[in-house]
Each structure stands twice: as C-alpha cells, then as structure tokens.
Amino acid sequence: MTATQSTAQPTAHPTARATAQPTARSSVRPTAHPTAQSTAHPTAQSTAQSTAQSTVQPTSTGSTRALLTCAVLTTPVFGIVSLTQAFTREGFDLLRHPLSMLSTGDLGWVQIGNFWITAVLTVAGAIGLRRVMRGTPGATWAPRLLLVEGVGLAAAGVFSMDPGDGFPAGTPLGAPAGMSWHAMLHMAAGSVAFTALIAACFVLGRHFSRAGRAGHAVASRLGGLALLLGNGWAMSGGRAGSLTLCVGVLAAMAWVSVVAAAKRADVGQR
C-alpha cells in the first residue's frame, strides 16, 4: 500500500499541470485580442473618414458655388446700374460720355458704389475660378488677372473723373481745360482693369482651346478683342468712343460671367 501511493502521485501530478497550462494559455489569450483588434479598429477608422468626407465636401462645394455666383453677377450688376443711370440722368449722352463720368454730380455715389460692389464680386469670382480651374491650363493666370481687374475697379471707384462736356447738367460743353489728380488716377486704374480683363479673356481662350472646346475658345478671344478694340478706339478719340468702350467692357465681362456660370454648373454635378 505504501508503494502504490508513492508511484501514483508523482506520475499523475506533473502530467496534469503540464497539460493544463498550455491549453489555458493557447485557448484564452491569442483568440480574443487579435479578433477584437482586427474588427474594431478598421471599422472605426472607416466610419471617421466617411463622417469627415460627408461634413467637409458639401461645405467646400457650397462655398465654391457661392464664389462663382459672384462672378456670374458682375455683369448684370454693373451693366444694369450703369445703363439705367446712362438713360435717366439728365445731360448724360452715351455717345460722348464714358460710364465712369456717372461718378460725378449729386448722384455720383451710385456709380461709385457700383464700382465697389462690382470689384468685390469680381475678386470673389476670381477665387472661385481658381478653385475649379486648378490643375488645368490657365488656372494660374486667369484668376490672377481677374483679381487685378477687381482691384482696378475698386480704385476707379475711389478716384472719380472730372465733370465735362455738359455733364453733370450745367457743366460747360467741351473737354475740361485740365485734368485733376484724381481723374488721372481714375484713368490709370481703369487702364489696369481693362488690360487685365482683356488678358484674362485670352487666357481663358487658351484654357478652352486646350480642353478641346473650340466654340468657347473663340468666344473668349472675341470678348477680349471687343474690349481691346473698343478701348483703343475710345482712347484714340474716335467718334462715339465712349459707346464702343461700353460695348467692349460689357462684352468681356459678360463672357467671364458665362464661364463662371458653366463652371458653377459643373461643380453642382460632382
């Protein structure tokens, strides 16, 4: 009886311990941890990414569309306000007086405000076009040139022209004897704005030409050419030069508005 107990005890005890320990370790630790890590972490990461995209993308798209809307509005705002005054203010003759002369007289603040509002809309539109044209030909210079145009329009609003040639009503006929400093600055600001707008139209022509849109390319260049010829004829003292300048300015601005409207539509379809 003593011999049986002494042989059984050492044999059973080490075997049970050796078998139980590896089984417990292999069945508990490796099974739970990798499964939780592999399933929980990617799910949380993909959820965070989708949430970020859904919150950022609409905001960016909405702001871009708003900026492009500003570019669309530049021509209607400037054209309607200017032409309404041209046909209603006493003594103003579009064949002899440039639209800038509307900044003079008792109601001159209307045209001054028109210049400033159009300048803000132009700058905002330039930012919008820079966003949607990124990575395409003309994406750098077209928005920059429109930005310069906006700054020129703002300066043209700050520095007004001199009265002359019968406007405002009661002003002697004929050109003024001299030109004031603010009139000279107005002319310089206008020249900068017109030159930048002309160049922007030709850059947009290259943009559409490289994109294979021949009709848009031709229209862009025609808009720039209309302003180039209209301004050149007016500066040379040609007959009805103020009218040709008006037509050229509105034609070039109108085409930029059309481009902005097309780009805005493209943003809405993305």
C-alpha atoms as one frame of an Amber mdcrd trajectory, in Angstrom:
protein
   0.000   0.000   0.000   2.795   2.408   0.626   4.477   1.515  -2.636   1.316
   2.166  -4.675   0.789   5.637  -3.315   4.359   6.690  -3.954   4.274   5.653
  -7.636   0.881   7.104  -8.466   1.382  10.531  -7.018   4.466  11.652  -8.989
   3.058  10.281 -12.243  -0.340  11.990 -12.163   0.567  15.397 -10.815   3.210
  16.619 -13.326   1.170  15.373 -16.281  -1.942  17.271 -15.237  -0.037  20.506
 -14.684   1.846  20.282 -17.959  -1.336  19.601 -19.901  -3.464  22.281 -18.262
  -1.094  25.228 -18.611  -0.530  25.186 -22.388  -4.195  24.531 -23.003  -5.284
  27.506 -20.952  -2.745  29.813 -22.484  -3.442  28.820 -26.080  -7.199  28.978
 -25.723  -7.596  32.293 -23.922  -5.031  34.914 -24.968  -4.462  34.625 -28.721
  -8.118  34.128 -29.580  -9.766  37.241 -28.141  -7.219  40.014 -28.698  -6.432
  39.776 -32.448 -10.076  39.352 -33.347 -11.123  42.474 -31.482  -8.235  44.464
 -32.880  -8.757  43.419 -36.485 -12.513  44.088 -36.484 -12.936  47.127 -34.278
 -10.078  49.357 -35.484 -10.716  49.402 -39.275 -14.421  49.890 -38.730 -13.873
  52.916 -36.509 -11.340  54.340 -38.943 -13.600  53.990 -41.997 -16.509  55.486
 -40.070 -14.418  58.509 -39.106 -13.257  59.005 -42.705 -16.750  58.810 -44.135
 -18.022  61.230 -41.498 -15.247  63.705 -42.287 -15.930  63.496 -46.024 -19.656
  63.998 -45.581 -19.155  67.090 -43.461 -16.282  68.746 -45.386 -17.238  68.081
 -49.033 -20.650  69.827 -49.076 -19.222  72.853 -47.279 -16.377  73.234 -49.780
 -18.681  72.736 -52.752 -21.212  75.211 -51.409 -18.641  77.947 -50.848 -17.179
  77.433 -54.329 -20.621  77.720 -55.912 -21.257  80.913 -53.923 -17.980  82.438
 -55.130 -18.762  81.544 -58.735 -22.220  83.073 -58.333 -20.481  86.345 -57.509
 -18.646  86.160 -60.850 -21.939  85.484 -62.616 -23.480  88.596 -61.045 -20.715
  91.037 -62.016 -22.095  91.825 -65.477 -25.796  92.163 -64.538 -24.975  94.356
 -61.547 -22.526  96.650 -63.322 -24.446  96.746 -66.601 -27.930  97.346 -65.197
 -26.860 100.013 -62.699 -24.667 101.825 -65.237 -27.086 101.744 -68.172 -30.065
 102.724 -66.012 -28.210 105.862 -64.997 -26.993 106.470 -68.544 -30.567 106.637
 -69.822 -32.101 108.502 -66.884 -29.596 111.064 -65.643 -30.033 114.490 -67.147
 -27.310 115.606 -69.539 -25.639 112.207 -69.935 -25.006 111.063 -73.519 -23.517
 107.599 -74.001 -22.124 108.709 -77.366 -19.976 111.369 -75.681 -19.663 110.443
 -72.005 -17.953 107.319 -70.626 -19.771 105.365 -67.924 -17.099 106.454 -65.441
 -18.371 110.026 -65.668 -21.531 108.883 -63.856 -19.405 109.064 -60.676 -19.685
 112.863 -60.791 -22.562 115.086 -59.663 -25.087 114.737 -56.864 -25.868 111.114
 -57.734 -22.243 110.174 -58.345 -22.255 107.970 -55.222 -24.464 105.481 -57.085
 -21.806 104.750 -59.701 -19.042 104.840 -57.096 -20.914 102.163 -55.145 -21.423
 100.271 -58.390 -17.666 100.181 -58.948 -17.013  98.931 -55.416 -19.705  96.250
 -55.447 -18.563  95.002 -58.838 -14.984  94.937 -57.563 -15.938  92.746 -54.593
 -17.931  90.397 -56.832 -15.010  90.173 -59.272 -12.481  89.325 -56.558 -14.775
  86.676 -55.076 -15.368  85.225 -58.534 -11.619  85.072 -59.175 -11.190  82.974
 -56.026 -13.969  80.643 -57.164 -12.437  80.214 -60.618  -9.055  79.459 -59.090
 -10.649  76.575 -57.180 -12.459  74.982 -60.119  -9.679  75.547 -62.677  -6.911
  74.082 -60.501  -4.689  71.723 -62.487  -5.845  72.949 -65.923  -4.215  75.319
 -68.461  -4.754  78.940 -67.443  -5.592  78.001 -63.863  -2.915  80.325 -62.506
  -3.219  83.442 -64.615  -6.918  83.721 -65.402  -7.912  84.090 -61.707  -4.940
  86.366 -61.023  -5.837  88.686 -63.885  -9.460  88.846 -62.728  -8.197  89.670
 -59.254  -6.184  92.567 -60.724  -9.285  93.697 -62.584 -11.231  93.756 -59.306
  -8.566  95.861 -57.606  -8.574  98.246 -60.579 -12.356  98.624 -60.388 -12.149
  99.392 -56.666  -9.519 102.079 -57.316 -11.644 103.518 -60.124 -14.425 103.933
 -57.584 -12.158 105.712 -55.131 -10.811 108.209 -57.687 -13.561 109.787 -59.792
 -13.416 111.565 -63.158 -13.847 115.284 -63.668 -17.144 116.763 -64.913 -17.044
 117.837 -68.542 -18.725 118.199 -71.905 -22.122 119.109 -70.480 -22.287 116.511
 -67.696 -23.454 116.820 -64.995 -26.153 119.113 -66.287 -24.937 122.718 -66.332
 -21.266 121.826 -66.962 -19.790 123.733 -69.953 -19.580 121.836 -73.222 -16.228
 120.560 -74.420 -13.379 118.776 -72.671 -12.132 120.237 -69.362  -9.182 122.602
 -69.624  -7.088 120.383 -67.368  -7.254 117.046 -65.574  -7.261 116.703 -61.794
  -5.008 114.255 -59.953  -7.932 112.007 -59.044  -9.093 111.929 -62.672  -5.615
 110.833 -63.749  -5.617 108.081 -61.108  -9.049 107.020 -62.307  -7.744 106.721
 -65.870  -4.756 104.694 -64.663  -6.936 102.381 -62.585  -9.323 101.892 -65.485
  -6.465 101.084 -67.853  -5.138  98.456 -65.436  -8.600  96.906 -65.029  -9.279
  96.817 -68.785  -5.858  95.376 -69.616  -6.247  92.656 -67.006  -9.732  91.759
 -68.260  -8.534  91.583 -71.873  -5.640  89.332 -70.889  -7.938  87.125 -68.776
 -10.216  86.574 -71.777  -7.290  85.445 -73.926  -6.014  83.154 -71.159  -9.490
  81.627 -70.921  -9.352  81.173 -74.697  -6.200  79.096 -74.277  -7.845  77.181
 -71.418 -10.799  76.141 -73.581  -8.640  75.509 -76.622  -6.505  73.033 -74.693
  -9.680  71.411 -73.377 -10.922  70.857 -76.934 -13.838  73.316 -76.658 -13.291
  75.362 -79.795 -16.511  77.389 -79.534 -15.717  78.566 -76.005 -12.149  79.357
 -77.036 -13.339  81.578 -79.906 -15.907  83.327 -77.690 -13.250  84.030 -75.047
 -10.944  85.635 -77.582 -13.772  87.629 -79.152 -14.677  89.022 -75.730 -11.096
  90.173 -75.169 -10.861  91.540 -78.712 -14.095  93.534 -78.311 -12.709  95.311
 -75.258  -9.292  95.787 -76.842 -10.750  97.462 -79.934 -13.415  99.397 -78.041
 -10.937 100.829 -75.582  -8.399 101.565 -78.294 -10.984 103.430 -80.368 -12.112
 105.453 -77.339  -8.550 106.336 -76.318  -7.763 107.484 -79.846 -10.642 109.971
 -79.708 -12.738 108.124 -82.274 -16.354 109.039 -82.880 -18.722 107.518 -80.283
 -15.679 106.118 -78.498 -17.458 106.038 -75.158 -20.101 103.773 -76.695 -17.556
 101.378 -78.197 -15.790 101.235 -74.828 -19.073 100.473 -73.072 -19.866  97.669
 -75.526 -16.370  96.204 -75.199 -16.391  96.268 -71.392 -19.810  94.646 -71.112
 -18.946  92.029 -73.756 -15.765  90.938 -71.974 -17.403  90.971 -68.549 -20.397
  89.050 -69.895 -18.203  86.261 -71.217 -16.455  85.874 -67.855 -19.899  85.618
 -66.269 -20.859  82.910 -68.769 -17.688  80.967 -67.980 -18.373  81.247 -64.246
 -21.940  80.020 -64.758 -20.686  76.996 -66.714 -18.090  76.161 -64.070 -20.729
  76.545 -61.355 -22.952  74.045 -63.148 -20.051  71.604 -63.348 -19.499  71.903
 -59.591 -23.160  71.097 -58.958 -22.885  67.841 -60.925 -19.937  66.467 -58.952
